[in-house]
Amino acid sequence: MRIEIDNVAKGYPRADGSRLSVVGNLSTAVEAQEFVCVIGPSGCGKSTLLGLLGGLRRPDSGEIRFVGERGADGPLTSIVWQDYALIPWRSIVDNVAFGLELRGVSARRRREVAREHLAMMGIEAFADAKPHELSGGMRQRAGIARALASDPEVLLMDEPFAAVDAQTRTLLQDELLQVWSRNRKTVLFITHSIEEALLLADRIIVLGPRPTRVVEEIRVPFPRPRDRDVELDPRFTELKRHLWAQLRDATLAAEWAEAKGER
Ligand SMILES: Nc1ncnc2c1ncn2[C@@H]1O[C@H](COP(=O)(O)OP(=O)(O)OP(=O)(O)O)[C@@H](O)[C@H]1O
Ligand SMILES: [Mg+2]
């Protein structure tokens, strides 16, 4: 599924009646089966953009189009959040099956599908546990299993690994790459980590300060399948340096605007 983001703007009302402009006439596209990472300064509007793509919010102006054949009967998009967003009183397997339940899939079938996805993420053994019994990494595995079990056309991920420890993060990155290489969903993945973006993405979209728009789009040149060895490639260091500079400029611009009271 190709995503076309065409001149999209979004703001929020402020207490004083004025409007905080968050996404400002942003245009870009994500190709079918592409893995795109989005980086940008804190508070620039990344999550807002994801919410627009996930249909949780409507743009004030502009248009978002999903172009391509819809598969079976999964949803258009499914979101993996940083804080897992699991339902606390449901078992892990019933959390993962939740989307299928909403679609009226039979109890037997949805548990079957949920268990397959738990196995895929290596947490089958926790099927009957409650979310609070799991570590952060395990919960995030469940969050990913839940998003994939509903079989979406597009997977939207909002800093999914930001809350887990570094070692778990490494594992989850590898697992996500493996799963993605098998199912090839279109993925839009927000991250604060340039290294993570360079490891995961086909392309990196750099967003600027609020009201955010695309500053730069970079194709990541490393062949797949990838592993951590990409960090040894001289181009990795080169791109990392370049992206850091971009991000630093955008962050400074944001702080400058803040200091001048523009926002
Ligand atoms: N529902 C809302 N109502 C009012 N303001 C909001 C709302 N959601 C977000 N904002 C504001 O919009 C701006 C962008 O928020 P958003 O969460 O999209 O940024 P972000 O890039 O995801 O930030 P972070 O890097 O912290 O994850 C922030 O200033 C935030 O305070
Ligand atoms: Mg955010």
mmCIF file with all atom_site columns, C-alpha atoms and ligand atoms in Angstrom, residues 46-47 158-159, ligand 2:
data_model
loop_
_atom_site.group_PDB
_atom_site.id
_atom_site.type_symbol
_atom_site.label_atom_id
_atom_site.label_alt_id
_atom_site.label_comp_id
_atom_site.label_asym_id
_atom_site.label_entity_id
_atom_site.label_seq_id
_atom_site.pdbx_PDB_ins_code
_atom_site.Cartn_x
_atom_site.Cartn_y
_atom_site.Cartn_z
_atom_site.occupancy
_atom_site.B_iso_or_equiv
_atom_site.pdbx_formal_charge
_atom_site.auth_seq_id
_atom_site.auth_comp_id
_atom_site.auth_asym_id
_atom_site.auth_atom_id
_atom_site.pdbx_PDB_model_num
ATOM   1 C  CA . LYS A 1 46  ? 5.779 13.270 14.659 1.00 0.00 ? 46  LYS A CA 1
ATOM   2 C  CA . SER A 1 47  ? 3.087 11.595 16.752 1.00 0.00 ? 47  SER A CA 1
ATOM   3 C  CA . ASP A 1 158 ? 5.677 5.496  17.348 1.00 0.00 ? 158 ASP A CA 1
ATOM   4 C  CA . GLU A 1 159 ? 9.081 5.107  19.038 1.00 0.00 ? 159 GLU A CA 1
HETATM 5 MG MG . MG  B 2 .   ? 5.814 11.651 19.796 1.00 0.00 ? 2   MG  B MG 1
#
